[in-house]
Amino acid sequence: SQTIHQWPATLVQPVGSPLSLECTVEGTSNPNLYWYRQAAGRGLQLLFYSVGIGQISSEVPQNLSASRPQDRQFILSSKKLLLSDSGFYLCAGGVGNEQFFGPGTRLTVL
Amino acid sequence: DQQVKQNSPSLSVQEGRISILNCDYTNSMFDYFLWYKKYPAEGPTFLISISSIKDKNEDGRFTVFLNKSAKHLSLHIVPSQPGDSAVYFCAASGGTSGSARQLTFGSGTQLTVLP
């Protein structure tokens, strides 16, 4: 079975600072990888997905970007954080219909 | 436009009784449905899924029912236990073969099982 690792678990950043969240996957090769955000009291919104190294698709226009430098590594970044970027960020991986999630990163932008 | 809707934000059930969580969808291209359970400050955990070629799938205390004509699915938990208290997300998937399967999530239902 696959395991999704994410870090850090929590992060407090000032407005305008950069962001880098990392996700790695164990237990499977060539997974599809996903970044989601859960805003307070709301469902999960898909931000980015990737079907392979260097291949990124964006679902919503935003202040964030994603990269996949290695098969099992997925990075979420921003050059300048906004207050509205606060939320719970989840990385997921999957092959086929099911996706497995990491533990998440709670980001607070002050 | 919410393609997957969970109209009940919360549900309270007595321990030992049945919990029924509901989910409606609008996109007829969805062909696979999943339920996830989420505790605070943790990632969602996969619970059970169902393909559109079936109308029922059972796994232990969890059963998912799919009514394609009504575009409705439900998750039954019998018997409910206090440890089942969590937010439950319904998700739907549909897409062409070979592409990344994207999940569309509902907004979640907070289940509280009372001892």
PDB file of C-alpha atoms in Angstrom:
ATOM      1  CA  SER A   1       0.000   0.000   0.000  1.00  0.00           C
ATOM      2  CA  GLN A   2       1.109   3.531  -0.572  1.00  0.00           C
ATOM      3  CA  THR A   3       2.009   6.118   2.042  1.00  0.00           C
ATOM      4  CA  ILE A   4       1.873   9.867   1.523  1.00  0.00           C
ATOM      5  CA  HIS A   5       4.269  12.032   3.520  1.00  0.00           C
ATOM      6  CA  GLN A   6       3.771  15.764   3.934  1.00  0.00           C
ATOM      7  CA  TRP A   7       5.647  18.414   5.834  1.00  0.00           C
ATOM      8  CA  PRO A   8       5.547  20.578   7.741  1.00  0.00           C
ATOM      9  CA  ALA A   9       2.414  19.722   9.726  1.00  0.00           C
ATOM     10  CA  THR A  10       1.784  23.361  10.627  1.00  0.00           C
ATOM     11  CA  LEU A  11       3.158  26.596   9.266  1.00  0.00           C
ATOM     12  CA  VAL A  12       2.628  30.244  10.155  1.00  0.00           C
ATOM     13  CA  GLN A  13       3.869  32.701   7.561  1.00  0.00           C
ATOM     14  CA  PRO A  14       3.582  36.474   7.117  1.00  0.00           C
ATOM     15  CA  VAL A  15       1.792  37.959   4.126  1.00  0.00           C
ATOM     16  CA  GLY A  16       4.175  38.378   1.219  1.00  0.00           C
ATOM     17  CA  SER A  17       6.548  35.599   2.257  1.00  0.00           C
ATOM     18  CA  PRO A  18       7.306  32.596   0.020  1.00  0.00           C
ATOM     19  CA  LEU A  19       5.925  29.087   0.531  1.00  0.00           C
ATOM     20  CA  SER A  20       7.174  25.604  -0.165  1.00  0.00           C
ATOM     21  CA  LEU A  21       5.246  22.513   0.916  1.00  0.00           C
ATOM     22  CA  GLU A  22       6.641  19.115   0.084  1.00  0.00           C
ATOM     23  CA  CYS A  23       4.943  15.799  -0.486  1.00  0.00           C
ATOM     24  CA  THR A  24       6.541  12.428  -1.138  1.00  0.00           C
ATOM     25  CA  VAL A  25       4.971   9.085  -1.945  1.00  0.00           C
ATOM     26  CA  GLU A  26       6.069   5.606  -0.932  1.00  0.00           C
ATOM     27  CA  GLY A  27       4.893   2.246  -2.127  1.00  0.00           C
ATOM     28  CA  THR A  28       3.967   2.905  -5.741  1.00  0.00           C
ATOM     29  CA  SER A  29       5.581   3.940  -9.001  1.00  0.00           C
ATOM     30  CA  ASN A  30       4.346   6.631 -11.364  1.00  0.00           C
ATOM     31  CA  PRO A  31       1.401   7.685  -9.230  1.00  0.00           C
ATOM     32  CA  ASN A  32      -0.959  10.475 -10.116  1.00  0.00           C
ATOM     33  CA  LEU A  33      -0.381  13.223  -7.548  1.00  0.00           C
ATOM     34  CA  TYR A  34      -2.757  15.896  -6.321  1.00  0.00           C
ATOM     35  CA  TRP A  35      -2.777  19.027  -4.162  1.00  0.00           C
ATOM     36  CA  TYR A  36      -6.047  19.962  -2.440  1.00  0.00           C
ATOM     37  CA  ARG A  37      -6.992  22.800  -0.115  1.00  0.00           C
ATOM     38  CA  GLN A  38      -9.676  22.627   2.525  1.00  0.00           C
ATOM     39  CA  ALA A  39     -10.848  26.051   3.693  1.00  0.00           C
ATOM     40  CA  ALA A  40     -12.466  26.249   7.115  1.00  0.00           C
ATOM     41  CA  GLY A  41     -15.854  24.471   7.153  1.00  0.00           C
ATOM     42  CA  ARG A  42     -15.713  23.577   3.479  1.00  0.00           C
ATOM     43  CA  GLY A  43     -14.968  20.634   1.248  1.00  0.00           C
ATOM     44  CA  LEU A  44     -11.753  19.759  -0.527  1.00  0.00           C
ATOM     45  CA  GLN A  45     -10.871  21.845  -3.556  1.00  0.00           C
ATOM     46  CA  LEU A  46      -8.502  20.382  -6.133  1.00  0.00           C
ATOM     47  CA  LEU A  47      -5.664  22.803  -6.868  1.00  0.00           C
ATOM     48  CA  PHE A  48      -3.215  20.853  -9.040  1.00  0.00           C
ATOM     49  CA  TYR A  49      -2.695  17.369 -10.359  1.00  0.00           C
ATOM     50  CA  SER A  50       0.186  15.642 -12.081  1.00  0.00           C
ATOM     51  CA  VAL A  51       0.325  12.472 -14.170  1.00  0.00           C
ATOM     52  CA  GLY A  52       4.129  12.414 -14.407  1.00  0.00           C
ATOM     53  CA  ILE A  53       7.427  14.219 -13.860  1.00  0.00           C
ATOM     54  CA  GLY A  54       7.204  17.819 -15.002  1.00  0.00           C
ATOM     55  CA  GLN A  55       3.520  17.489 -15.930  1.00  0.00           C
ATOM     56  CA  ILE A  56       1.290  19.829 -13.940  1.00  0.00           C
ATOM     57  CA  SER A  57      -2.350  20.727 -14.498  1.00  0.00           C
ATOM     58  CA  SER A  58      -3.986  23.576 -12.641  1.00  0.00           C
ATOM     59  CA  GLU A  59      -7.625  23.476 -11.726  1.00  0.00           C
ATOM     60  CA  VAL A  60      -8.168  26.990 -10.417  1.00  0.00           C
ATOM     61  CA  PRO A  61      -6.399  30.281 -11.056  1.00  0.00           C
ATOM     62  CA  GLN A  62      -4.530  31.281  -7.946  1.00  0.00           C
ATOM     63  CA  ASN A  63      -1.461  32.552  -6.243  1.00  0.00           C
ATOM     64  CA  LEU A  64       0.108  29.098  -6.010  1.00  0.00           C
ATOM     65  CA  SER A  65       2.156  26.864  -8.283  1.00  0.00           C
ATOM     66  CA  ALA A  66       3.165  23.212  -8.234  1.00  0.00           C
ATOM     67  CA  SER A  67       6.125  21.235  -9.477  1.00  0.00           C
ATOM     68  CA  ARG A  68       7.032  17.560  -9.758  1.00  0.00           C
ATOM     69  CA  PRO A  69      10.797  17.249  -9.991  1.00  0.00           C
ATOM     70  CA  GLN A  70      10.803  13.501  -9.294  1.00  0.00           C
ATOM     71  CA  ASP A  71       8.317  10.675  -9.784  1.00  0.00           C
ATOM     72  CA  ARG A  72       7.346  10.543  -6.127  1.00  0.00           C
ATOM     73  CA  GLN A  73       7.817  14.187  -5.150  1.00  0.00           C
ATOM     74  CA  PHE A  74       5.241  16.937  -5.467  1.00  0.00           C
ATOM     75  CA  ILE A  75       5.853  20.502  -4.301  1.00  0.00           C
ATOM     76  CA  LEU A  76       3.397  23.343  -3.728  1.00  0.00           C
ATOM     77  CA  SER A  77       4.866  26.838  -3.856  1.00  0.00           C
ATOM     78  CA  SER A  78       4.105  30.501  -3.761  1.00  0.00           C
ATOM     79  CA  LYS A  79       6.355  33.518  -4.301  1.00  0.00           C
ATOM     80  CA  LYS A  80       4.224  35.809  -2.140  1.00  0.00           C
ATOM     81  CA  LEU A  81       1.556  34.526   0.216  1.00  0.00           C
ATOM     82  CA  LEU A  82      -1.819  36.213   0.584  1.00  0.00           C
ATOM     83  CA  LEU A  83      -4.119  36.123   3.605  1.00  0.00           C
ATOM     84  CA  SER A  84      -6.578  34.100   1.516  1.00  0.00           C
ATOM     85  CA  ASP A  85      -3.987  31.328   1.114  1.00  0.00           C
ATOM     86  CA  SER A  86      -4.618  30.210   4.683  1.00  0.00           C
ATOM     87  CA  GLY A  87      -6.089  26.729   4.880  1.00  0.00           C
ATOM     88  CA  PHE A  88      -5.427  23.046   5.250  1.00  0.00           C
ATOM     89  CA  TYR A  89      -3.397  21.675   2.349  1.00  0.00           C
ATOM     90  CA  LEU A  90      -3.554  18.023   1.449  1.00  0.00           C
ATOM     91  CA  CYS A  91      -1.423  16.010  -0.895  1.00  0.00           C
ATOM     92  CA  ALA A  92      -2.887  12.852  -2.394  1.00  0.00           C
ATOM     93  CA  GLY A  93      -1.593  10.080  -4.595  1.00  0.00           C
ATOM     94  CA  GLY A  94      -3.309   7.386  -6.538  1.00  0.00           C
ATOM     95  CA  VAL A  95      -3.329   4.978  -9.417  1.00  0.00           C
ATOM     96  CA  GLY A  96      -6.773   4.465 -10.895  1.00  0.00           C
ATOM     97  CA  ASN A  97      -9.918   5.526  -9.123  1.00  0.00           C
ATOM     98  CA  GLU A  98      -8.795   5.757  -5.525  1.00  0.00           C
ATOM     99  CA  GLN A  99      -6.668   8.445  -3.927  1.00  0.00           C
ATOM    100  CA  PHE A 100      -4.813   8.223  -0.643  1.00  0.00           C
ATOM    101  CA  PHE A 101      -4.124  11.324   1.367  1.00  0.00           C
ATOM    102  CA  GLY A 102      -1.250  12.610   3.412  1.00  0.00           C
ATOM    103  CA  PRO A 103      -1.672  14.035   6.932  1.00  0.00           C
ATOM    104  CA  GLY A 104      -2.010  17.618   5.671  1.00  0.00           C
ATOM    105  CA  THR A 105      -0.356  20.970   6.402  1.00  0.00           C
ATOM    106  CA  ARG A 106      -2.179  23.683   8.325  1.00  0.00           C
ATOM    107  CA  LEU A 107      -1.051  27.010   6.829  1.00  0.00           C
ATOM    108  CA  THR A 108      -1.860  30.265   8.578  1.00  0.00           C
ATOM    109  CA  VAL A 109      -0.956  33.482   6.803  1.00  0.00           C
ATOM    110  CA  LEU A 110      -0.844  36.510   9.105  1.00  0.00           C
TER     111      LEU A 110
ATOM    112  CA  ASP B   1     -21.655  25.056  -9.370  1.00  0.00           C
ATOM    113  CA  GLN B   2     -21.495  22.248  -6.833  1.00  0.00           C
ATOM    114  CA  GLN B   3     -21.479  18.966  -8.698  1.00  0.00           C
ATOM    115  CA  VAL B   4     -21.413  16.916  -5.500  1.00  0.00           C
ATOM    116  CA  LYS B   5     -23.645  17.975  -2.630  1.00  0.00           C
ATOM    117  CA  GLN B   6     -23.909  16.861   0.934  1.00  0.00           C
ATOM    118  CA  ASN B   7     -26.899  18.808   2.159  1.00  0.00           C
ATOM    119  CA  SER B   8     -26.625  17.848   5.809  1.00  0.00           C
ATOM    120  CA  PRO B   9     -23.661  19.559   7.460  1.00  0.00           C
ATOM    121  CA  SER B  10     -24.142  17.528  10.625  1.00  0.00           C
ATOM    122  CA  LEU B  11     -25.795  14.366  11.925  1.00  0.00           C
ATOM    123  CA  SER B  12     -26.108  12.974  15.461  1.00  0.00           C
ATOM    124  CA  VAL B  13     -26.855   9.321  16.087  1.00  0.00           C
ATOM    125  CA  GLN B  14     -27.067   7.158  19.191  1.00  0.00           C
ATOM    126  CA  GLU B  15     -24.421   4.476  19.615  1.00  0.00           C
ATOM    127  CA  GLY B  16     -25.578   1.157  18.197  1.00  0.00           C
ATOM    128  CA  ARG B  17     -28.061   2.726  15.811  1.00  0.00           C
ATOM    129  CA  ILE B  18     -27.730   3.190  12.065  1.00  0.00           C
ATOM    130  CA  SER B  19     -26.050   6.286  10.600  1.00  0.00           C
ATOM    131  CA  ILE B  20     -27.155   7.283   7.112  1.00  0.00           C
ATOM    132  CA  LEU B  21     -25.144   9.895   5.270  1.00  0.00           C
ATOM    133  CA  ASN B  22     -26.461  11.203   1.975  1.00  0.00           C
ATOM    134  CA  CYS B  23     -24.868  12.624  -1.135  1.00  0.00           C
ATOM    135  CA  ASP B  24     -26.306  13.939  -4.398  1.00  0.00           C
ATOM    136  CA  TYR B  25     -24.519  14.629  -7.654  1.00  0.00           C
ATOM    137  CA  THR B  26     -25.413  16.417 -10.861  1.00  0.00           C
ATOM    138  CA  ASN B  27     -22.796  15.286 -13.389  1.00  0.00           C
ATOM    139  CA  SER B  28     -23.979  12.204 -15.270  1.00  0.00           C
ATOM    140  CA  MET B  29     -20.375  11.520 -16.381  1.00  0.00           C
ATOM    141  CA  PHE B  30     -19.394  10.473 -12.864  1.00  0.00           C
ATOM    142  CA  ASP B  31     -18.826   6.718 -12.838  1.00  0.00           C
ATOM    143  CA  TYR B  32     -17.087   6.042  -9.549  1.00  0.00           C
ATOM    144  CA  PHE B  33     -17.965   7.194  -6.074  1.00  0.00           C
ATOM    145  CA  LEU B  34     -16.020   7.157  -2.843  1.00  0.00           C
ATOM    146  CA  TRP B  35     -16.524   7.927   0.825  1.00  0.00           C
ATOM    147  CA  TYR B  36     -13.757   9.314   2.986  1.00  0.00           C
ATOM    148  CA  LYS B  37     -13.621   9.818   6.728  1.00  0.00           C
ATOM    149  CA  LYS B  38     -11.685  12.717   8.201  1.00  0.00           C
ATOM    150  CA  TYR B  39     -10.629  13.531  11.737  1.00  0.00           C
ATOM    151  CA  PRO B  40      -9.587  17.115  12.625  1.00  0.00           C
ATOM    152  CA  ALA B  41      -6.091  18.087  11.489  1.00  0.00           C
ATOM    153  CA  GLU B  42      -5.608  14.799   9.622  1.00  0.00           C
ATOM    154  CA  GLY B  43      -5.868  13.753   6.009  1.00  0.00           C
ATOM    155  CA  PRO B  44      -9.015  11.966   4.787  1.00  0.00           C
ATOM    156  CA  THR B  45      -9.004   8.184   5.041  1.00  0.00           C
ATOM    157  CA  PHE B  46     -10.565   6.109   2.302  1.00  0.00           C
ATOM    158  CA  LEU B  47     -13.578   4.135   3.545  1.00  0.00           C
ATOM    159  CA  ILE B  48     -15.490   2.507   0.735  1.00  0.00           C
ATOM    160  CA  SER B  49     -16.251   3.012  -2.923  1.00  0.00           C
ATOM    161  CA  ILE B  50     -18.715   1.945  -5.578  1.00  0.00           C
ATOM    162  CA  SER B  51     -18.642   1.774  -9.331  1.00  0.00           C
ATOM    163  CA  SER B  52     -21.608   2.981 -11.351  1.00  0.00           C
ATOM    164  CA  ILE B  53     -22.191  -0.559 -12.622  1.00  0.00           C
ATOM    165  CA  LYS B  54     -23.244  -1.571  -9.123  1.00  0.00           C
ATOM    166  CA  ASP B  55     -25.955  -0.356  -6.791  1.00  0.00           C
ATOM    167  CA  LYS B  56     -24.544  -1.635  -3.515  1.00  0.00           C
ATOM    168  CA  ASN B  57     -21.174  -2.331  -1.965  1.00  0.00           C
ATOM    169  CA  GLU B  58     -20.638  -3.622   1.542  1.00  0.00           C
ATOM    170  CA  ASP B  59     -17.561  -3.734   3.743  1.00  0.00           C
ATOM    171  CA  GLY B  60     -18.117  -4.735   7.333  1.00  0.00           C
ATOM    172  CA  ARG B  61     -20.247  -2.127   9.087  1.00  0.00           C
ATOM    173  CA  PHE B  62     -20.175   0.149   6.031  1.00  0.00           C
ATOM    174  CA  THR B  63     -22.510  -0.111   3.054  1.00  0.00           C
ATOM    175  CA  VAL B  64     -22.763   2.298   0.158  1.00  0.00           C
ATOM    176  CA  PHE B  65     -25.889   2.441  -1.981  1.00  0.00           C
ATOM    177  CA  LEU B  66     -26.035   4.064  -5.404  1.00  0.00           C
ATOM    178  CA  ASN B  67     -29.231   5.187  -7.144  1.00  0.00           C
ATOM    179  CA  LYS B  68     -28.115   6.328 -10.578  1.00  0.00           C
ATOM    180  CA  SER B  69     -31.544   7.438 -11.774  1.00  0.00           C
ATOM    181  CA  ALA B  70     -31.819   9.764  -8.782  1.00  0.00           C
ATOM    182  CA  LYS B  71     -28.104  10.659  -8.868  1.00  0.00           C
ATOM    183  CA  HIS B  72     -27.954   9.840  -5.196  1.00  0.00           C
ATOM    184  CA  LEU B  73     -25.735   7.763  -2.987  1.00  0.00           C
ATOM    185  CA  SER B  74     -25.743   7.032   0.688  1.00  0.00           C
ATOM    186  CA  LEU B  75     -23.418   5.569   3.269  1.00  0.00           C
ATOM    187  CA  HIS B  76     -24.893   3.365   5.979  1.00  0.00           C
ATOM    188  CA  ILE B  77     -22.952   2.603   9.140  1.00  0.00           C
ATOM    189  CA  VAL B  78     -24.392  -0.174  11.276  1.00  0.00           C
ATOM    190  CA  PRO B  79     -23.967  -0.300  14.204  1.00  0.00           C
ATOM    191  CA  SER B  80     -22.608   3.189  14.807  1.00  0.00           C
ATOM    192  CA  GLN B  81     -19.765   3.521  17.295  1.00  0.00           C
ATOM    193  CA  PRO B  82     -18.359   6.596  19.075  1.00  0.00           C
ATOM    194  CA  GLY B  83     -15.119   6.180  17.105  1.00  0.00           C
ATOM    195  CA  ASP B  84     -17.092   6.783  13.929  1.00  0.00           C
ATOM    196  CA  SER B  85     -17.509  10.428  14.926  1.00  0.00           C
ATOM    197  CA  ALA B  86     -15.759  12.373  12.156  1.00  0.00           C
ATOM    198  CA  VAL B  87     -16.445  14.366   9.016  1.00  0.00           C
ATOM    199  CA  TYR B  88     -17.507  12.182   6.102  1.00  0.00           C
ATOM    200  CA  PHE B  89     -16.836  13.320   2.556  1.00  0.00           C
ATOM    201  CA  CYS B  90     -18.523  11.986  -0.507  1.00  0.00           C
ATOM    202  CA  ALA B  91     -16.442  12.145  -3.707  1.00  0.00           C
ATOM    203  CA  ALA B  92     -17.144  11.393  -7.339  1.00  0.00           C
ATOM    204  CA  SER B  93     -14.883  10.627 -10.244  1.00  0.00           C
ATOM    205  CA  GLY B  94     -15.299  10.490 -14.000  1.00  0.00           C
ATOM    206  CA  GLY B  95     -12.901  10.858 -16.843  1.00  0.00           C
ATOM    207  CA  THR B  96     -11.239   9.318 -19.825  1.00  0.00           C
ATOM    208  CA  SER B  97      -9.035   6.277 -19.496  1.00  0.00           C
ATOM    209  CA  GLY B  98      -5.381   7.128 -18.933  1.00  0.00           C
ATOM    210  CA  SER B  99      -5.908  10.588 -17.503  1.00  0.00           C
ATOM    211  CA  ALA B 100      -5.563  11.465 -13.846  1.00  0.00           C
ATOM    212  CA  ARG B 101      -8.820  10.611 -12.199  1.00  0.00           C
ATOM    213  CA  GLN B 102     -10.012  13.793 -10.554  1.00  0.00           C
ATOM    214  CA  LEU B 103     -12.201  13.610  -7.507  1.00  0.00           C
ATOM    215  CA  THR B 104     -14.937  16.129  -6.900  1.00  0.00           C
ATOM    216  CA  PHE B 105     -15.760  16.337  -3.214  1.00  0.00           C
ATOM    217  CA  GLY B 106     -18.865  17.292  -1.343  1.00  0.00           C
ATOM    218  CA  SER B 107     -18.653  19.732   1.545  1.00  0.00           C
ATOM    219  CA  GLY B 108     -18.782  16.994   4.177  1.00  0.00           C
ATOM    220  CA  THR B 109     -21.105  15.868   6.963  1.00  0.00           C
ATOM    221  CA  GLN B 110     -20.020  15.916  10.585  1.00  0.00           C
ATOM    222  CA  LEU B 111     -21.209  12.679  12.187  1.00  0.00           C
ATOM    223  CA  THR B 112     -21.428  12.573  15.967  1.00  0.00           C
ATOM    224  CA  VAL B 113     -22.157   9.225  17.583  1.00  0.00           C
ATOM    225  CA  LEU B 114     -23.451   9.686  21.100  1.00  0.00           C
ATOM    226  CA  PRO B 115     -22.578   7.078  23.733  1.00  0.00           C
TER     227      PRO B 115
END
